[in-house]
Amino acid sequence: MHSLFGASKAAADLVAQEYGRYFGMNTCIFRGGCLTGPSHSGVELHGFLSYLVKVALTGGTYSVFGYKAKQVRDNIHSYDVVRAMEEFAANPRPGEVYNLGGGRANSISMLEAIALIAETTGKSLNWKYVNENRKADHICYISDLRKFESHYPNWKLTKNLDAIFQEIIASQQTQQTQSVTG
């Protein structure tokens, strides 16, 4: 099963590949893991790290959907995404498809993320478990970066999970302070 969101991404993926192959255009498809960073405005069903931090800091209740809260995602900082685009733009290849995420090094389960936020912020997250997982969701998504790294050896992940969490937490805390004083 595919979500409508997933189906639209798959359609765009194929169109971009075929423009590259048919017309030799320097198209590129980045199949992203969880793209995130300090300015990410996550919502309940997308952008889980930023939304998780927001709920933890504001004292709301986070809903975990299915998989016994053990679902795993890899996370890549927006800076590293932009650097990948810059590398591709400097030496493009027609119709290429790359996985682009945090890989194994930047992967984390929901339970691990909840614990890390509590450890980092000193605030325990109020969360509830919803037994049904999201439709068309995966239990585990970890990007294989080897193809991109072999084509663009100057590119490397520069932001690890600790840095990503620190930046998101600092940004959320700043936003909260500004909304209180503003």
XYZ file of C-alpha atoms in Angstrom:
182
model
C 0.000 0.000 0.000
C 1.167 3.516 -0.758
C -0.028 6.732 0.803
C -1.157 9.467 -1.571
C 1.956 11.356 -0.464
C 4.130 8.351 -1.344
C 2.406 7.796 -4.692
C 2.944 11.422 -5.727
C 6.630 11.151 -4.788
C 6.987 7.933 -6.820
C 5.370 9.545 -9.867
C 7.642 12.602 -9.694
C 10.645 10.299 -9.209
C 9.874 8.386 -12.429
C 9.215 11.533 -14.477
C 12.529 13.086 -13.409
C 14.405 9.843 -14.200
C 12.899 9.630 -17.673
C 13.696 13.269 -18.518
C 17.291 12.474 -17.639
C 17.368 9.270 -19.657
C 15.385 10.394 -22.717
C 16.808 13.874 -23.096
C 20.159 13.623 -21.310
C 19.060 16.256 -18.812
C 21.027 16.507 -15.595
C 18.117 15.502 -13.403
C 18.589 14.024 -9.978
C 16.279 12.340 -7.553
C 17.180 12.387 -3.882
C 15.102 9.814 -2.023
C 15.221 11.377 1.397
C 15.156 9.834 4.814
C 14.019 12.235 7.525
C 15.263 15.665 6.461
C 15.456 17.962 9.457
C 17.247 20.840 11.122
C 16.737 23.753 13.495
C 14.113 25.490 11.334
C 12.087 22.369 10.618
C 8.408 22.853 11.404
C 7.404 19.260 12.037
C 3.799 18.230 12.549
C 2.249 15.144 14.095
C 2.670 12.827 11.108
C 5.751 14.312 9.420
C 8.996 15.710 10.773
C 9.027 13.620 13.894
C 12.182 14.955 15.585
C 11.215 18.609 15.497
C 7.629 17.832 16.466
C 8.785 15.511 19.248
C 11.000 18.270 20.679
C 8.222 20.845 20.370
C 5.741 18.652 22.256
C 8.324 17.806 24.938
C 9.159 21.470 25.542
C 5.557 22.718 25.510
C 4.224 19.951 27.733
C 1.761 18.513 25.240
C 1.069 14.841 24.610
C 2.746 13.052 21.717
C 0.986 10.151 19.971
C 3.170 7.240 18.913
C 1.517 5.236 16.138
C 2.133 1.506 16.160
C 5.161 -0.774 16.020
C 5.444 -0.693 19.837
C 7.256 2.672 19.428
C 10.265 0.859 17.981
C 10.089 2.336 14.469
C 13.467 3.566 13.251
C 14.255 6.502 10.987
C 17.488 7.972 9.764
C 17.852 11.731 10.056
C 19.848 14.095 7.911
C 20.464 17.755 8.697
C 19.355 20.312 6.111
C 22.966 21.535 5.833
C 24.076 18.100 4.640
C 21.168 17.965 2.162
C 22.205 21.303 0.660
C 25.835 20.151 0.481
C 24.707 17.048 -1.450
C 22.821 19.252 -3.905
C 25.875 21.458 -4.329
C 28.054 18.408 -5.050
C 25.574 17.156 -7.641
C 25.253 20.598 -9.262
C 29.053 20.860 -9.591
C 29.256 17.499 -11.405
C 25.754 16.483 -12.590
C 24.797 13.094 -14.018
C 21.637 12.550 -16.143
C 18.716 10.756 -14.511
C 20.487 9.666 -11.343
C 18.683 8.406 -8.266
C 20.275 8.598 -4.830
C 19.181 7.679 -1.345
C 19.883 10.635 0.902
C 19.420 10.358 4.614
C 21.363 10.017 7.786
C 22.263 6.388 7.182
C 22.914 3.941 9.984
C 25.030 6.507 11.905
C 22.084 8.910 12.252
C 19.309 6.403 12.782
C 17.216 6.318 15.924
C 14.069 4.596 17.143
C 11.087 6.441 18.563
C 11.833 5.106 22.060
C 15.495 6.175 21.778
C 14.486 9.645 20.578
C 12.057 10.071 23.478
C 14.792 9.081 25.958
C 17.392 11.333 24.329
C 15.102 14.365 24.429
C 14.383 13.774 28.113
C 18.090 13.374 28.837
C 19.029 16.485 26.837
C 16.242 18.831 27.958
C 15.554 17.470 31.428
C 11.861 17.264 30.476
C 10.053 13.962 30.197
C 7.797 13.677 27.200
C 4.147 12.917 27.836
C 3.218 10.360 25.219
C 0.508 7.873 24.469
C 0.629 4.762 22.389
C -1.842 4.271 19.529
C -1.923 0.573 18.671
C -2.564 1.133 14.948
C 0.423 2.229 12.855
C 0.049 4.924 10.219
C -1.240 3.598 6.891
C 1.597 2.615 4.528
C 4.207 3.339 7.211
C 7.517 1.482 7.507
C 8.875 0.033 10.704
C 12.428 0.875 9.662
C 13.899 3.269 7.106
C 17.654 3.665 6.883
C 19.183 5.174 3.742
C 22.019 3.415 1.950
C 24.338 6.299 1.049
C 27.041 4.270 -0.723
C 26.051 5.158 -4.299
C 26.034 8.901 -3.646
C 29.262 8.701 -1.638
C 30.962 6.775 -4.477
C 29.868 9.339 -7.090
C 30.653 12.328 -4.839
C 33.529 11.395 -2.527
C 33.926 15.003 -1.275
C 30.516 14.790 0.410
C 30.172 13.438 3.926
C 27.626 13.780 6.715
C 28.791 16.634 8.941
C 25.965 16.726 11.503
C 25.485 13.744 13.795
C 22.355 13.020 15.828
C 23.637 14.841 18.909
C 24.253 18.012 16.872
C 20.867 17.703 15.168
C 19.077 17.339 18.518
C 21.033 20.223 20.091
C 20.163 22.565 17.196
C 16.484 21.616 17.131
C 16.181 21.991 20.913
C 17.958 25.376 20.912
C 15.757 26.612 18.064
C 12.551 25.462 19.765
C 13.610 27.060 23.056
C 14.356 30.347 21.249
C 10.965 30.249 19.508
C 9.204 29.674 22.812
C 11.083 32.532 24.485
C 10.249 34.880 21.599
C 6.556 33.945 21.650
C 6.393 34.603 25.414
C 8.244 37.933 25.251
C 6.841 39.012 21.862
